[in-house]
Short mmCIF file of C-alpha atoms in Angstrom, two decimals:
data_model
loop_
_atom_site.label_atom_id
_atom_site.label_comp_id
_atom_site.label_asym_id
_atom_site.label_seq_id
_atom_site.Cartn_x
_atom_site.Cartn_y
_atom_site.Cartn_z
CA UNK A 1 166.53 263.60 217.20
CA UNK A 2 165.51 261.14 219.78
CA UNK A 3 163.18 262.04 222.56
CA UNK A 4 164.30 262.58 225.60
CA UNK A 5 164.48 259.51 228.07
CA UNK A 6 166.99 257.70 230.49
CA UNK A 7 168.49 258.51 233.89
CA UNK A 8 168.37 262.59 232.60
CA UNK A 9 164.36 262.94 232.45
CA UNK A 10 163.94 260.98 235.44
CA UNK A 11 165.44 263.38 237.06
CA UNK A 12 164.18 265.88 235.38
CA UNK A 13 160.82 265.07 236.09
CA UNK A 14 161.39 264.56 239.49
CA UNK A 15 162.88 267.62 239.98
CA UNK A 16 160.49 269.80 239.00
CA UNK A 17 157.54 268.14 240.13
CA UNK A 18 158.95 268.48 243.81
CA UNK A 19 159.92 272.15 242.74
CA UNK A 20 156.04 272.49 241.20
CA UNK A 21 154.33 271.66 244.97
CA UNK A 22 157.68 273.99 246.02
CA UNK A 23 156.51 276.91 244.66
CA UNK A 24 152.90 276.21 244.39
CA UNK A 25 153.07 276.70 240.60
CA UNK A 26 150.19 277.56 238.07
CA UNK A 27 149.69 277.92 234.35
CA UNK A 28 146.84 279.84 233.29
CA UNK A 29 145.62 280.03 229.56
CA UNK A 30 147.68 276.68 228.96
CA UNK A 31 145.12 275.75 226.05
CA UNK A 32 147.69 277.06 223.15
CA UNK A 33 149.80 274.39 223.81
CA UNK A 34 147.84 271.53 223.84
CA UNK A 35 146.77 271.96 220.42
CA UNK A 36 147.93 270.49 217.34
CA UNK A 37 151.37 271.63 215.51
CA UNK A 38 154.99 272.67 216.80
CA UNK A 39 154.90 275.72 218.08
CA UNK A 40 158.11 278.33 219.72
CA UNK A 41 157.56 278.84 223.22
CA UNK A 42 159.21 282.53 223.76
CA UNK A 43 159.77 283.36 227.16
CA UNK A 44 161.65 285.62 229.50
CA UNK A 45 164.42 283.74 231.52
CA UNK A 46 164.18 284.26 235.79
CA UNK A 47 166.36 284.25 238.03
CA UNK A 48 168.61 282.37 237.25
CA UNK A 49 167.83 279.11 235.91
CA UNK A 50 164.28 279.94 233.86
CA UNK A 51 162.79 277.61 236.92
CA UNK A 52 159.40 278.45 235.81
CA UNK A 53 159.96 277.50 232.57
CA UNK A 54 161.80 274.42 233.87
CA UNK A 55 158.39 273.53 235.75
CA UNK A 56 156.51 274.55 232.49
CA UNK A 57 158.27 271.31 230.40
CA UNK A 58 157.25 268.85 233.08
CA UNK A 59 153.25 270.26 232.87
CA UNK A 60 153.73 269.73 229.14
CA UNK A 61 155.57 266.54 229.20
CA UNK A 62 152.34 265.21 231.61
CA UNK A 63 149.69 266.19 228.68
CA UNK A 64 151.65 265.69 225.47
CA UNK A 65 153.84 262.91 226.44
CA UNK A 66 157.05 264.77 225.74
CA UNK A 67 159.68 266.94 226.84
CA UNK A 68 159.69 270.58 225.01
CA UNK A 69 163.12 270.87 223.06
CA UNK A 70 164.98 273.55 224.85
CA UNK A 71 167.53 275.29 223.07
CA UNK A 72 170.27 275.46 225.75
CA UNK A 73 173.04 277.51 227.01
CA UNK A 74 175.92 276.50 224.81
CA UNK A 75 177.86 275.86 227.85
CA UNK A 76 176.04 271.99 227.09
CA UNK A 77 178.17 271.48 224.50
CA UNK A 78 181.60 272.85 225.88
CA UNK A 79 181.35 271.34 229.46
CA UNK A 80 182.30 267.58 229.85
CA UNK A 81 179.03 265.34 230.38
CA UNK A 82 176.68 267.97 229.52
CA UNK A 83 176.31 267.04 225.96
CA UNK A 84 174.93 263.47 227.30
CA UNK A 85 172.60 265.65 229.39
CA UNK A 86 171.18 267.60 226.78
CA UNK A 87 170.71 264.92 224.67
CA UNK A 88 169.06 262.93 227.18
CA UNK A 89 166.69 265.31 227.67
CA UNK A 90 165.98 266.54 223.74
CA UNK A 91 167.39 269.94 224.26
CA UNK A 92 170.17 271.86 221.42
CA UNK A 93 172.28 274.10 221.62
CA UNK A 94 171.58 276.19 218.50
CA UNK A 95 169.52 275.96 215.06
CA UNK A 96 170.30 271.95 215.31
CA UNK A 97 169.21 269.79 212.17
CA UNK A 98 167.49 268.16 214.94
CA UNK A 99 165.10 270.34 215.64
CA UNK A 100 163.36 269.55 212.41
CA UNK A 101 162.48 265.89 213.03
CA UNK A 102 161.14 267.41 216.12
CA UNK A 103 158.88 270.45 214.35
CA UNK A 104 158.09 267.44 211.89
CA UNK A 105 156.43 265.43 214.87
CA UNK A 106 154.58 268.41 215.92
CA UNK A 107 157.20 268.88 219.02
CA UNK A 108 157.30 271.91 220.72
CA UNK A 109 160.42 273.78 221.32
CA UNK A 110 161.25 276.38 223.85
CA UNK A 111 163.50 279.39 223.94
CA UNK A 112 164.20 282.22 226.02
CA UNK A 113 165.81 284.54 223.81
CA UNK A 114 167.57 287.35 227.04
CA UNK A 115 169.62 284.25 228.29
CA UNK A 116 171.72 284.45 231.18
CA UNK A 117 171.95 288.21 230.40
CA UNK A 118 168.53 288.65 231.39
CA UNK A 119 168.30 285.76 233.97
CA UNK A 120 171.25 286.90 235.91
CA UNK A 121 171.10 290.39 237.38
CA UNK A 122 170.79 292.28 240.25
CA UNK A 123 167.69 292.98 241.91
CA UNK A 124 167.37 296.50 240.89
CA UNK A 125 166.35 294.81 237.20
CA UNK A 126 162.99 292.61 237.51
CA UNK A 127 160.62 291.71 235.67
CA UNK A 128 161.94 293.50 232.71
CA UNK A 129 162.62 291.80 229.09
CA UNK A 130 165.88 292.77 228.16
CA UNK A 131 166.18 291.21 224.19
CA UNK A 132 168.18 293.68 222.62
CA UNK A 133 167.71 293.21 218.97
CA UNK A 134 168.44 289.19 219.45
CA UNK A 135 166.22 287.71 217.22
CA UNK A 136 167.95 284.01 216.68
CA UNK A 137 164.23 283.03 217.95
CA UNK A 138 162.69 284.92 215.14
CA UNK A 139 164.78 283.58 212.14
CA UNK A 140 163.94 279.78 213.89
CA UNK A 141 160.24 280.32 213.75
CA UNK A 142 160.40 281.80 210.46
CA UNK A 143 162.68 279.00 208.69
CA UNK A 144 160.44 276.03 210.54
CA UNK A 145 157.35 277.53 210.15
CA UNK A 146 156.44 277.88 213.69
CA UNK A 147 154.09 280.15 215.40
CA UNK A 148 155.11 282.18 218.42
CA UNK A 149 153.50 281.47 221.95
CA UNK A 150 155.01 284.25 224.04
CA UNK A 151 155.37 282.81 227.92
CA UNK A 152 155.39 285.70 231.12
CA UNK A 153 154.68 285.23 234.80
CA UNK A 154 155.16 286.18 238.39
CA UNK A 155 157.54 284.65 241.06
CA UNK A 156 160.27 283.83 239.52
CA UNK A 157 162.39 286.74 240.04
CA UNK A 158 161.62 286.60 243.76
CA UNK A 159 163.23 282.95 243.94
CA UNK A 160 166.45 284.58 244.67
CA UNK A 161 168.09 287.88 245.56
CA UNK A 162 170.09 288.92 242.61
CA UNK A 163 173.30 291.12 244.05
CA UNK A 164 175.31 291.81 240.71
CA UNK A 165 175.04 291.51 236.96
CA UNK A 166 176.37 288.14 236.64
CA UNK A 167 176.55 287.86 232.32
CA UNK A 168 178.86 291.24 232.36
CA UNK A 169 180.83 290.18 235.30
CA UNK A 170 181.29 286.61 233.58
CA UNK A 171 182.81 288.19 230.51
CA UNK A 172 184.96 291.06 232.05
CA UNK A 173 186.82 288.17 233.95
CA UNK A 174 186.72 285.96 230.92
CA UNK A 175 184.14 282.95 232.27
CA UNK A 176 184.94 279.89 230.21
CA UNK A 177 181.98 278.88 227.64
CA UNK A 178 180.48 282.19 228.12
CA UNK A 179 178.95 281.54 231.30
CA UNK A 180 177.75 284.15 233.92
CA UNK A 181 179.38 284.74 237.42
CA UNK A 182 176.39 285.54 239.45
CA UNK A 183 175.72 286.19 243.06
CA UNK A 184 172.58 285.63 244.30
CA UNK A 185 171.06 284.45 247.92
CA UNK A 186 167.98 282.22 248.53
CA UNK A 187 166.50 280.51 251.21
CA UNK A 188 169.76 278.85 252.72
CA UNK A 189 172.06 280.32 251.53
CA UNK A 190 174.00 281.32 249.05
CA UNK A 191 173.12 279.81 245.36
CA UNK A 192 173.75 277.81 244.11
CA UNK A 193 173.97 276.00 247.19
CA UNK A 194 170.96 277.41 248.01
CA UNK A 195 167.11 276.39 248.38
CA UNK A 196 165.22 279.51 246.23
CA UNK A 197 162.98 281.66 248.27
CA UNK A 198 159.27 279.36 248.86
CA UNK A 199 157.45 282.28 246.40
CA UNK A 200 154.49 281.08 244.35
CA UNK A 201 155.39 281.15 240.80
CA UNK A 202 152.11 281.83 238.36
CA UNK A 203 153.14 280.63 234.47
CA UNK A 204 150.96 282.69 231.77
CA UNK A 205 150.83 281.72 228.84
CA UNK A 206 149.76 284.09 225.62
CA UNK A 207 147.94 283.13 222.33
CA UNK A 208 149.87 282.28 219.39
CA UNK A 209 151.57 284.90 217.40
CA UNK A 210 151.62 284.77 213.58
CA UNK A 211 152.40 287.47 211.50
CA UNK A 212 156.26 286.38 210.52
CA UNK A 213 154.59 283.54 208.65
CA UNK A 214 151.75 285.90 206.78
CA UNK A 215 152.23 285.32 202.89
CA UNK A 216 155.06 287.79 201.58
CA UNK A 217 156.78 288.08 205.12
CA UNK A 218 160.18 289.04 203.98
CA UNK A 219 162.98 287.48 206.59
CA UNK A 220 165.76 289.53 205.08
CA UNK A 221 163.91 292.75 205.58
CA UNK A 222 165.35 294.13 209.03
CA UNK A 223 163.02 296.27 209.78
CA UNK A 224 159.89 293.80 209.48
CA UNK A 225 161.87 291.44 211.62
CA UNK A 226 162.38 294.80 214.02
CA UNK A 227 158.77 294.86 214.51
CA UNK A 228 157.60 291.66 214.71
CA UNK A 229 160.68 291.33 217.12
CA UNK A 230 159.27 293.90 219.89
CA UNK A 231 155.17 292.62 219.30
CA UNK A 232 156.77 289.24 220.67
CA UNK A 233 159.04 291.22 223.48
CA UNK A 234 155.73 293.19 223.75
CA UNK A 235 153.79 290.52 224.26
CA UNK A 236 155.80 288.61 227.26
CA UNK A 237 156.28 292.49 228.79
CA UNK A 238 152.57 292.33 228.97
CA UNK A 239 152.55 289.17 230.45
CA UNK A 240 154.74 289.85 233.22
CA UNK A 241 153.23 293.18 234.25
CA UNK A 242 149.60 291.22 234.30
CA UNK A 243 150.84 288.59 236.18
CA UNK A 244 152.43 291.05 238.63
CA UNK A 245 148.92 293.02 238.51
CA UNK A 246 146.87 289.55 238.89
CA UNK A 247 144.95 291.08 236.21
CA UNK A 248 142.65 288.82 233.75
CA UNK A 249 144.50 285.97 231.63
CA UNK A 250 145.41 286.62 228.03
CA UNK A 251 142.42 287.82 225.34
#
């Protein structure tokens, strides 16, 4: 996998640093990620674009000297030109062979496991991780050998006003790739030819969670993947309702 680079992270970068002074974003408890090794950055998806996480990628990129590798809506690989994108900016769409050339350099990559289910509804659902039992994330970290840095925060479900549940709408009218049909309203408008709403956004970021790669950790066994699955929905949960709270940063 090549690192990102060309006309995509330009503007990239440029993007979110304008949206960065935008929002008047923060991370606190960022030291995790600056140390050495890959690592899966877990981390519940606003509304609806993961913004925050978006912002997140160009903080990193600034101290490590690279993008994050996102694993992407898999809308990238069905819509025309958005394969170039993704590449462009090191993201996959999936468990990619890629991805370990990337955990082999010590890359980070980033995941937010809800998806557009979680990152497009209405307003009457914030602020609340909504996983399921999807635990792709979990079987990544435990076949690369990656500890888990759960990711919360505050804001970003204020940038817009969320008016329906845009993933089930999307599939009762049968959206192509899977893709939501969400209404939301921001600042001018209606998105997504809309501004978001000016809120400060306030990134927190957890210590690193290891006990799917404790000696006799046993992948197959559901229910050990069950629990290690809601200590890491647990976790982010906890990070969002501190956030919220402006309680102290993580232990």
């Amino acid at each position: 996998m090549k690192g990102a680079g060309g006309l995509p992270l330009a503007a990239w970068l440029a993007t979110f640093r304008l949206l960065r002074r935008y929002h008047r974003y923060e991370v606190v408890n960022l030291e995790p990620l600056l140390r050495p090794g890959a690592k899966l950055i877990v981390g519940y998806h606003g509304r609806p674009l993961a913004l925050d996480l978006c912002m997140l990628t160009v903080t990193l990129y600034e101290h490590l000297g690279y993008l994050p590798h996102g694993v992407a809506h898999g809308a990238f690989d069905r819509i025309p030109g958005m394969r170039a994108v993704a590449d462009g900016l090191g993201f996959v769409t999936g468990d990619d062979p890629r991805l370990a050339e990337a955990v082999a350099r010590g890359e980070h990559v980033l995941l937010q496991p809800g998806g557009t289910r979680e990152g497009c509804r209405s307003f009457r659902h914030r602020y609340r991780v909504d996983w399921g039992e999807r635990m792709g994330y979990l079987r990544l970290a435990v076949r690369y050998r990656l500890p888990i840095v759960p990711v919360g925060g505050s804001g970003m479900d204020d940038a817009y006003l969320g008016l329906n549940d845009g993933y089930a709408l999307g599939r009762r009218v049968g959206m192509p790739a899977r893709l939501p049909l969400w209404l939301g309203v921001g600042a001018t408008g209606v998105w997504p030819a809309s501004l978001p709403f000016p809120v400060k956004m306030t990134q927190w970021v957890g210590e690193p969670l290891t006990r799917h790669l404790e000696p006799g950790f046993d992948a197959g066994d559901r229910n050990a993947m069950l629990a290690v699955h809601h200590e890491v929905a647990g976790a982010v949960q906890a990070l969002l309702d501190t956030a919220r709270l402006g309680g102290p940063g993580p232990a």
